[in-house]
Amino acid sequence: MHPAFSVVFFTTATGAGYGLLALLGVLGGFQIIPPDFWLGLIGMGLALGLITAGLLSSTGHLGRPERAWRAFSQWRSSWLSREGVASVITFIPAGLFSIGWVFFGRIDGWVGIAGFLMAGCAVVTVCTTGMIYASLKPISQWHSRFTLPGYLIFSGMTGSMFLNALLHGFAVGSKMLLVASVLLTLLGWGWKLATWRYNDRLEIPTTANTATGLAGGTVRSLEWPHTEENYLLKEMGFRIARKHGARLRQITQLLAFALPVLLLAIVLALPWPLTALLSLLAAIVQFAGMLVERWLFFAEAKHTVTLYYGR
């Protein structure tokens, strides 16, 4: 798949935004975090800002963005449509929770209920995003048991990292959340390594022979169906050099996992406000690393339509 930056940013930003939104809803509903005005304004503003920016950037990949609204009508059969519906529904409890927290200074009662609903909707939305890719049988690298859990893990990982930075910025950070951020990052690291290992060993069963139903020899085209790069090859048959892929994997591991864990380990031994500064740096570095990871997610995928082009 051609790794368009609009889609790469969309999956990274919305994943972090929904992860942060879910954590704010749960911690707010249980009244674990204080109902501070600025904490609510910046926290909810950051989460909804990431989500909105991601959703808007996704329209940049559409040929006719003005027709995007039509996708909402196919929710019975399309995971893309279900994602759109779920993302819109999520804004309802998120709006109520934001109003209660920011304008009324409370996170209990109906505000807390709205927070729990917001968290549930955020998780459902991330699941629909993951299923868009996990349901695509022609792309074996995505149609696996690793895709959907990966989306949930990375969303919780980046969301917890931003929440940890936010709470440390207001000098109300907790070691429990910091440790949870480290553990989620380590889990994400292990999951990514397992995913890469699975994909590297993947044997795609579809060939030109099985696609045509012919046996007794090797099926090949007498003439290629193209004379130059076209839309299908750019969108469905992107090729990345092995050495570049290996280097980008190293960059992903360094930025998305290793450095954030190291920075948070240092935070445990430092006083405020250094903890706030390093926590923010860890969140930013991890977000940059996840942009690289998402780029690889698309670049390393291979669609079976490339068999038609002799790949």
mmCIF file of C-alpha atoms in Angstrom:
data_model
loop_
_atom_site.group_PDB
_atom_site.id
_atom_site.type_symbol
_atom_site.label_atom_id
_atom_site.label_comp_id
_atom_site.label_asym_id
_atom_site.label_seq_id
_atom_site.Cartn_x
_atom_site.Cartn_y
_atom_site.Cartn_z
ATOM 1 C CA MET A 1 0.000 0.000 0.000
ATOM 2 C CA HIS A 2 1.206 3.492 -0.811
ATOM 3 C CA PRO A 3 1.909 5.154 2.579
ATOM 4 C CA ALA A 4 0.125 8.477 2.053
ATOM 5 C CA PHE A 5 1.039 10.848 4.897
ATOM 6 C CA SER A 6 -2.606 11.861 5.367
ATOM 7 C CA VAL A 7 -3.563 8.292 6.287
ATOM 8 C CA VAL A 8 -0.381 7.729 8.309
ATOM 9 C CA PHE A 9 -1.090 10.851 10.385
ATOM 10 C CA PHE A 10 -4.773 9.923 10.668
ATOM 11 C CA THR A 11 -4.144 6.505 12.214
ATOM 12 C CA THR A 12 -1.412 7.828 14.531
ATOM 13 C CA ALA A 13 -3.216 10.963 15.732
ATOM 14 C CA THR A 14 -6.631 9.374 16.222
ATOM 15 C CA GLY A 15 -5.086 6.385 17.981
ATOM 16 C CA ALA A 16 -3.355 8.644 20.501
ATOM 17 C CA GLY A 17 -6.416 10.887 20.804
ATOM 18 C CA TYR A 18 -8.865 8.071 21.465
ATOM 19 C CA GLY A 19 -6.435 6.441 23.895
ATOM 20 C CA LEU A 20 -6.141 9.690 25.858
ATOM 21 C CA LEU A 21 -9.910 10.215 25.672
ATOM 22 C CA ALA A 22 -10.623 6.737 27.054
ATOM 23 C CA LEU A 23 -8.176 7.164 29.942
ATOM 24 C CA LEU A 24 -9.561 10.595 30.844
ATOM 25 C CA GLY A 25 -13.074 9.164 30.818
ATOM 26 C CA VAL A 26 -12.215 6.214 33.056
ATOM 27 C CA LEU A 27 -10.024 8.139 35.515
ATOM 28 C CA GLY A 28 -12.515 10.986 35.565
ATOM 29 C CA GLY A 29 -15.463 8.654 36.076
ATOM 30 C CA PHE A 30 -13.735 7.055 39.058
ATOM 31 C CA GLN A 31 -12.701 10.565 40.247
ATOM 32 C CA ILE A 32 -9.034 9.611 40.336
ATOM 33 C CA ILE A 33 -7.929 12.844 38.656
ATOM 34 C CA PRO A 34 -8.824 16.288 40.076
ATOM 35 C CA PRO A 35 -11.609 18.315 38.354
ATOM 36 C CA ASP A 36 -9.237 21.192 37.688
ATOM 37 C CA PHE A 37 -10.363 23.711 35.038
ATOM 38 C CA TRP A 38 -7.072 23.971 33.150
ATOM 39 C CA LEU A 39 -6.400 20.248 33.365
ATOM 40 C CA GLY A 40 -9.800 19.540 31.851
ATOM 41 C CA LEU A 41 -9.491 22.227 29.206
ATOM 42 C CA ILE A 42 -6.023 21.201 28.038
ATOM 43 C CA GLY A 43 -6.589 17.459 28.442
ATOM 44 C CA MET A 44 -9.872 17.302 26.569
ATOM 45 C CA GLY A 45 -8.640 19.904 24.095
ATOM 46 C CA LEU A 46 -5.570 17.794 23.318
ATOM 47 C CA ALA A 47 -7.536 14.561 22.938
ATOM 48 C CA LEU A 48 -10.282 16.041 20.774
ATOM 49 C CA GLY A 49 -7.716 18.111 18.871
ATOM 50 C CA LEU A 50 -5.713 14.998 17.926
ATOM 51 C CA ILE A 51 -8.886 13.189 16.869
ATOM 52 C CA THR A 52 -10.219 16.100 14.835
ATOM 53 C CA ALA A 53 -6.863 16.730 13.155
ATOM 54 C CA GLY A 54 -6.585 13.060 12.273
ATOM 55 C CA LEU A 55 -10.116 12.844 10.872
ATOM 56 C CA LEU A 56 -9.629 15.988 8.801
ATOM 57 C CA SER A 57 -6.282 14.770 7.449
ATOM 58 C CA SER A 58 -7.876 11.509 6.280
ATOM 59 C CA THR A 59 -10.006 13.441 3.797
ATOM 60 C CA GLY A 60 -6.795 14.463 2.031
ATOM 61 C CA HIS A 61 -6.536 10.928 0.635
ATOM 62 C CA LEU A 62 -9.987 11.066 -0.937
ATOM 63 C CA GLY A 63 -10.443 11.810 -4.617
ATOM 64 C CA ARG A 64 -13.721 13.630 -3.894
ATOM 65 C CA PRO A 65 -13.672 14.759 -0.234
ATOM 66 C CA GLU A 66 -17.038 16.472 -0.607
ATOM 67 C CA ARG A 67 -18.633 13.039 -0.994
ATOM 68 C CA ALA A 68 -17.164 11.627 2.225
ATOM 69 C CA TRP A 69 -20.529 11.935 3.970
ATOM 70 C CA ARG A 70 -21.906 9.142 1.769
ATOM 71 C CA ALA A 71 -19.704 6.603 3.528
ATOM 72 C CA PHE A 72 -21.870 6.898 6.655
ATOM 73 C CA SER A 73 -24.763 5.151 4.894
ATOM 74 C CA GLN A 74 -22.889 1.851 4.486
ATOM 75 C CA TRP A 75 -22.513 1.027 8.171
ATOM 76 C CA ARG A 76 -24.252 -2.345 7.768
ATOM 77 C CA SER A 77 -21.442 -3.770 5.637
ATOM 78 C CA SER A 78 -18.449 -1.412 5.783
ATOM 79 C CA TRP A 79 -15.996 -1.075 8.679
ATOM 80 C CA LEU A 80 -14.948 2.272 7.243
ATOM 81 C CA SER A 81 -18.522 3.483 7.528
ATOM 82 C CA ARG A 82 -18.830 2.076 11.046
ATOM 83 C CA GLU A 83 -15.681 3.938 12.005
ATOM 84 C CA GLY A 84 -17.186 7.189 10.762
ATOM 85 C CA VAL A 85 -20.421 6.616 12.662
ATOM 86 C CA ALA A 86 -18.593 5.614 15.855
ATOM 87 C CA SER A 87 -16.287 8.641 15.677
ATOM 88 C CA VAL A 88 -19.263 11.006 15.404
ATOM 89 C CA ILE A 89 -21.150 9.291 18.249
ATOM 90 C CA THR A 90 -18.057 9.565 20.467
ATOM 91 C CA PHE A 91 -18.227 13.358 20.268
ATOM 92 C CA ILE A 92 -21.609 13.340 22.089
ATOM 93 C CA PRO A 93 -20.472 11.943 25.492
ATOM 94 C CA ALA A 94 -17.111 13.689 24.989
ATOM 95 C CA GLY A 95 -18.914 17.018 24.671
ATOM 96 C CA LEU A 96 -21.018 16.375 27.770
ATOM 97 C CA PHE A 97 -17.985 15.285 29.766
ATOM 98 C CA SER A 98 -16.035 18.358 28.642
ATOM 99 C CA ILE A 99 -18.884 20.713 29.571
ATOM 100 C CA GLY A 100 -19.298 19.154 33.008
ATOM 101 C CA TRP A 101 -15.587 19.177 33.748
ATOM 102 C CA VAL A 102 -14.610 22.565 32.312
ATOM 103 C CA PHE A 103 -17.697 24.682 32.956
ATOM 104 C CA PHE A 104 -19.146 23.049 36.077
ATOM 105 C CA GLY A 105 -15.918 21.844 37.681
ATOM 106 C CA ARG A 106 -17.195 18.356 38.391
ATOM 107 C CA ILE A 107 -16.493 14.825 37.206
ATOM 108 C CA ASP A 108 -19.006 12.988 39.370
ATOM 109 C CA GLY A 109 -22.670 12.135 38.786
ATOM 110 C CA TRP A 110 -23.867 12.526 35.207
ATOM 111 C CA VAL A 111 -20.444 13.854 34.180
ATOM 112 C CA GLY A 112 -18.782 10.665 35.356
ATOM 113 C CA ILE A 113 -21.357 8.570 33.477
ATOM 114 C CA ALA A 114 -20.624 10.586 30.350
ATOM 115 C CA GLY A 115 -16.927 9.876 30.937
ATOM 116 C CA PHE A 116 -17.488 6.122 31.024
ATOM 117 C CA LEU A 117 -19.626 6.307 27.881
ATOM 118 C CA MET A 118 -16.939 8.403 26.205
ATOM 119 C CA ALA A 119 -14.292 5.807 27.071
ATOM 120 C CA GLY A 120 -16.437 2.976 25.719
ATOM 121 C CA CYS A 121 -17.130 4.827 22.473
ATOM 122 C CA ALA A 122 -13.433 5.612 22.063
ATOM 123 C CA VAL A 123 -12.510 1.932 22.408
ATOM 124 C CA VAL A 124 -15.220 0.926 19.920
ATOM 125 C CA THR A 125 -13.976 3.516 17.424
ATOM 126 C CA VAL A 126 -10.402 2.215 17.651
ATOM 127 C CA CYS A 127 -11.730 -1.313 17.110
ATOM 128 C CA THR A 128 -13.569 -0.247 13.949
ATOM 129 C CA THR A 129 -10.401 1.414 12.651
ATOM 130 C CA GLY A 130 -8.403 -1.739 13.263
ATOM 131 C CA MET A 131 -11.069 -3.885 11.592
ATOM 132 C CA ILE A 132 -10.883 -1.791 8.425
ATOM 133 C CA TYR A 133 -7.462 -3.311 7.846
ATOM 134 C CA ALA A 134 -7.891 -6.669 9.603
ATOM 135 C CA SER A 135 -10.905 -7.493 7.400
ATOM 136 C CA LEU A 136 -8.998 -7.080 4.108
ATOM 137 C CA LYS A 137 -8.290 -10.658 3.001
ATOM 138 C CA PRO A 138 -6.281 -9.639 -0.120
ATOM 139 C CA ILE A 139 -3.595 -8.152 2.177
ATOM 140 C CA SER A 140 -2.197 -11.015 4.230
ATOM 141 C CA GLN A 141 -0.001 -8.784 6.400
ATOM 142 C CA TRP A 142 -3.123 -7.080 7.721
ATOM 143 C CA HIS A 143 -5.556 -9.974 7.700
ATOM 144 C CA SER A 144 -4.062 -11.537 10.828
ATOM 145 C CA ARG A 145 -4.624 -11.837 14.566
ATOM 146 C CA PHE A 146 -2.048 -9.119 15.216
ATOM 147 C CA THR A 147 -3.773 -6.144 13.584
ATOM 148 C CA LEU A 148 -6.768 -5.384 15.824
ATOM 149 C CA PRO A 149 -5.003 -5.964 19.173
ATOM 150 C CA GLY A 150 -2.112 -3.891 17.843
ATOM 151 C CA TYR A 151 -4.388 -0.918 17.252
ATOM 152 C CA LEU A 152 -5.775 -1.174 20.782
ATOM 153 C CA ILE A 153 -2.347 -1.590 22.381
ATOM 154 C CA PHE A 154 -0.791 1.322 20.496
ATOM 155 C CA SER A 155 -3.779 3.543 21.236
ATOM 156 C CA GLY A 156 -3.555 2.840 24.956
ATOM 157 C CA MET A 157 0.229 3.192 24.858
ATOM 158 C CA THR A 158 0.339 6.612 23.202
ATOM 159 C CA GLY A 159 -2.714 7.819 25.111
ATOM 160 C CA SER A 160 -1.179 6.906 28.472
ATOM 161 C CA MET A 161 2.064 8.607 27.472
ATOM 162 C CA PHE A 162 0.245 11.872 26.712
ATOM 163 C CA LEU A 163 -1.797 11.610 29.916
ATOM 164 C CA ASN A 164 1.351 11.014 31.959
ATOM 165 C CA ALA A 165 2.913 14.142 30.426
ATOM 166 C CA LEU A 166 -0.267 16.116 31.070
ATOM 167 C CA LEU A 167 -0.530 15.143 34.743
ATOM 168 C CA HIS A 168 3.156 15.767 35.369
ATOM 169 C CA GLY A 169 2.722 19.168 33.766
ATOM 170 C CA PHE A 170 0.172 19.990 36.463
ATOM 171 C CA ALA A 171 2.349 18.407 39.185
ATOM 172 C CA VAL A 172 -0.263 15.722 39.891
ATOM 173 C CA GLY A 173 1.468 12.842 38.124
ATOM 174 C CA SER A 174 1.372 9.411 39.719
ATOM 175 C CA LYS A 175 3.993 6.682 39.678
ATOM 176 C CA MET A 176 1.241 4.167 38.964
ATOM 177 C CA LEU A 177 0.371 5.855 35.667
ATOM 178 C CA LEU A 178 4.049 6.262 34.811
ATOM 179 C CA VAL A 179 4.676 2.553 35.391
ATOM 180 C CA ALA A 180 1.559 1.714 33.362
ATOM 181 C CA SER A 181 2.894 3.833 30.489
ATOM 182 C CA VAL A 182 6.204 1.959 30.605
ATOM 183 C CA LEU A 183 4.485 -1.436 30.713
ATOM 184 C CA LEU A 184 2.179 -0.541 27.807
ATOM 185 C CA THR A 185 5.177 0.648 25.797
ATOM 186 C CA LEU A 186 7.025 -2.597 26.486
ATOM 187 C CA LEU A 187 3.893 -4.539 25.537
ATOM 188 C CA GLY A 188 3.626 -2.546 22.318
ATOM 189 C CA TRP A 189 7.296 -3.188 21.578
ATOM 190 C CA GLY A 190 6.879 -6.928 22.054
ATOM 191 C CA TRP A 191 3.700 -6.957 19.972
ATOM 192 C CA LYS A 192 5.401 -5.073 17.133
ATOM 193 C CA LEU A 193 8.345 -7.478 17.127
ATOM 194 C CA ALA A 194 5.973 -10.444 17.068
ATOM 195 C CA THR A 195 4.027 -8.864 14.205
ATOM 196 C CA TRP A 196 7.168 -8.279 12.158
ATOM 197 C CA ARG A 197 8.335 -11.832 12.807
ATOM 198 C CA TYR A 198 4.968 -13.210 11.687
ATOM 199 C CA ASN A 199 4.908 -11.087 8.529
ATOM 200 C CA ASP A 200 8.511 -11.951 7.625
ATOM 201 C CA ARG A 201 7.686 -15.664 7.774
ATOM 202 C CA LEU A 202 4.346 -15.255 6.056
ATOM 203 C CA GLU A 203 3.807 -17.433 3.011
ATOM 204 C CA ILE A 204 1.064 -15.947 0.859
ATOM 205 C CA PRO A 205 -0.924 -18.886 -0.596
ATOM 206 C CA THR A 206 -2.302 -16.971 -3.581
ATOM 207 C CA THR A 207 -0.331 -17.223 -6.822
ATOM 208 C CA ALA A 208 -1.054 -16.595 -10.475
ATOM 209 C CA ASN A 209 -1.925 -20.292 -10.749
ATOM 210 C CA THR A 210 -4.458 -20.293 -7.903
ATOM 211 C CA ALA A 211 -5.924 -16.986 -9.106
ATOM 212 C CA THR A 212 -6.592 -18.369 -12.597
ATOM 213 C CA GLY A 213 -7.348 -21.937 -11.534
ATOM 214 C CA LEU A 214 -4.720 -23.308 -13.921
ATOM 215 C CA ALA A 215 -2.310 -26.090 -12.984
ATOM 216 C CA GLY A 216 0.422 -28.130 -14.595
ATOM 217 C CA GLY A 217 2.916 -25.288 -14.951
ATOM 218 C CA THR A 218 3.722 -21.728 -14.009
ATOM 219 C CA VAL A 219 1.215 -19.132 -15.187
ATOM 220 C CA ARG A 220 2.781 -15.938 -16.513
ATOM 221 C CA SER A 221 1.629 -12.998 -18.601
ATOM 222 C CA LEU A 222 2.598 -12.828 -22.263
ATOM 223 C CA GLU A 223 2.428 -9.032 -22.108
ATOM 224 C CA TRP A 224 2.511 -6.728 -19.079
ATOM 225 C CA PRO A 225 -0.730 -4.790 -18.519
ATOM 226 C CA HIS A 226 1.114 -1.476 -18.228
ATOM 227 C CA THR A 227 4.028 0.505 -19.614
ATOM 228 C CA GLU A 228 4.634 2.738 -16.585
ATOM 229 C CA GLU A 229 3.676 3.151 -12.936
ATOM 230 C CA ASN A 230 -0.073 3.619 -12.493
ATOM 231 C CA TYR A 231 -2.616 4.098 -9.723
ATOM 232 C CA LEU A 232 -2.890 0.406 -8.817
ATOM 233 C CA LEU A 233 0.853 -0.046 -8.500
ATOM 234 C CA LYS A 234 1.228 3.116 -6.423
ATOM 235 C CA GLU A 235 -1.725 2.338 -4.163
ATOM 236 C CA MET A 236 -1.568 -1.454 -3.979
ATOM 237 C CA GLY A 237 2.009 -2.402 -4.866
ATOM 238 C CA PHE A 238 4.368 -0.029 -3.104
ATOM 239 C CA ARG A 239 7.872 -1.526 -2.834
ATOM 240 C CA ILE A 240 10.442 -0.643 -0.194
ATOM 241 C CA ALA A 241 14.078 -1.755 -0.310
ATOM 242 C CA ARG A 242 15.006 -4.353 2.293
ATOM 243 C CA LYS A 243 17.828 -2.210 3.694
ATOM 244 C CA HIS A 244 15.510 0.803 4.061
ATOM 245 C CA GLY A 245 12.860 -1.333 5.730
ATOM 246 C CA ALA A 246 15.388 -2.690 8.252
ATOM 247 C CA ARG A 247 16.636 0.810 9.055
ATOM 248 C CA LEU A 248 13.112 2.167 9.505
ATOM 249 C CA ARG A 249 12.325 -0.709 11.842
ATOM 250 C CA GLN A 250 15.315 0.258 13.949
ATOM 251 C CA ILE A 251 14.179 3.893 13.988
ATOM 252 C CA THR A 252 10.689 2.767 15.026
ATOM 253 C CA GLN A 253 12.036 0.723 17.924
ATOM 254 C CA LEU A 254 14.279 3.558 19.060
ATOM 255 C CA LEU A 255 11.728 6.376 18.918
ATOM 256 C CA ALA A 256 8.455 4.614 19.695
ATOM 257 C CA PHE A 257 9.663 2.241 22.396
ATOM 258 C CA ALA A 258 13.260 2.401 23.645
ATOM 259 C CA LEU A 259 13.706 6.157 24.165
ATOM 260 C CA PRO A 260 10.288 6.714 25.825
ATOM 261 C CA VAL A 261 10.967 3.879 28.285
ATOM 262 C CA LEU A 262 14.421 5.290 29.053
ATOM 263 C CA LEU A 263 13.080 8.807 29.556
ATOM 264 C CA LEU A 264 10.315 7.625 31.881
ATOM 265 C CA ALA A 265 12.816 5.565 33.861
ATOM 266 C CA ILE A 266 14.834 8.755 34.395
ATOM 267 C CA VAL A 267 11.663 10.607 35.442
ATOM 268 C CA LEU A 268 11.374 8.345 38.490
ATOM 269 C CA ALA A 269 14.577 9.801 39.908
ATOM 270 C CA LEU A 270 14.004 13.488 39.149
ATOM 271 C CA PRO A 271 12.036 16.254 40.874
ATOM 272 C CA TRP A 272 9.340 18.415 39.315
ATOM 273 C CA PRO A 273 9.477 20.327 36.905
ATOM 274 C CA LEU A 274 12.141 18.152 35.243
ATOM 275 C CA THR A 275 9.683 15.259 35.383
ATOM 276 C CA ALA A 276 7.167 17.296 33.389
ATOM 277 C CA LEU A 277 9.738 18.214 30.757
ATOM 278 C CA LEU A 278 11.009 14.657 30.250
ATOM 279 C CA SER A 279 7.483 13.228 30.273
ATOM 280 C CA LEU A 280 6.453 15.637 27.528
ATOM 281 C CA LEU A 281 9.584 14.784 25.552
ATOM 282 C CA ALA A 282 8.821 11.065 25.886
ATOM 283 C CA ALA A 283 5.294 11.589 24.530
ATOM 284 C CA ILE A 284 6.529 13.646 21.567
ATOM 285 C CA VAL A 285 9.313 11.185 20.715
ATOM 286 C CA GLN A 286 6.914 8.251 20.874
ATOM 287 C CA PHE A 287 4.398 10.021 18.636
ATOM 288 C CA ALA A 288 7.156 10.605 16.061
ATOM 289 C CA GLY A 289 8.164 6.955 16.298
ATOM 290 C CA MET A 290 4.582 5.828 15.753
ATOM 291 C CA LEU A 291 4.422 7.925 12.586
ATOM 292 C CA VAL A 292 7.346 5.870 11.277
ATOM 293 C CA GLU A 293 5.704 2.648 12.474
ATOM 294 C CA ARG A 294 2.451 3.488 10.696
ATOM 295 C CA TRP A 295 4.366 4.347 7.511
ATOM 296 C CA LEU A 296 5.939 0.902 7.612
ATOM 297 C CA PHE A 297 2.542 -0.652 8.335
ATOM 298 C CA PHE A 298 1.351 0.568 4.939
ATOM 299 C CA ALA A 299 4.639 0.299 3.024
ATOM 300 C CA GLU A 300 5.278 -3.352 3.910
ATOM 301 C CA ALA A 301 1.771 -4.519 3.009
ATOM 302 C CA LYS A 302 1.303 -6.321 -0.316
ATOM 303 C CA HIS A 303 -2.028 -6.582 -2.140
ATOM 304 C CA THR A 304 -2.687 -9.687 -4.243
ATOM 305 C CA VAL A 305 -3.655 -7.455 -7.173
ATOM 306 C CA THR A 306 0.099 -7.100 -7.781
ATOM 307 C CA LEU A 307 0.056 -10.678 -9.164
ATOM 308 C CA TYR A 308 -1.609 -9.199 -12.231
ATOM 309 C CA TYR A 309 1.482 -7.051 -12.710
ATOM 310 C CA GLY A 310 3.958 -9.878 -12.300
ATOM 311 C CA ARG A 311 5.052 -9.027 -8.746
#
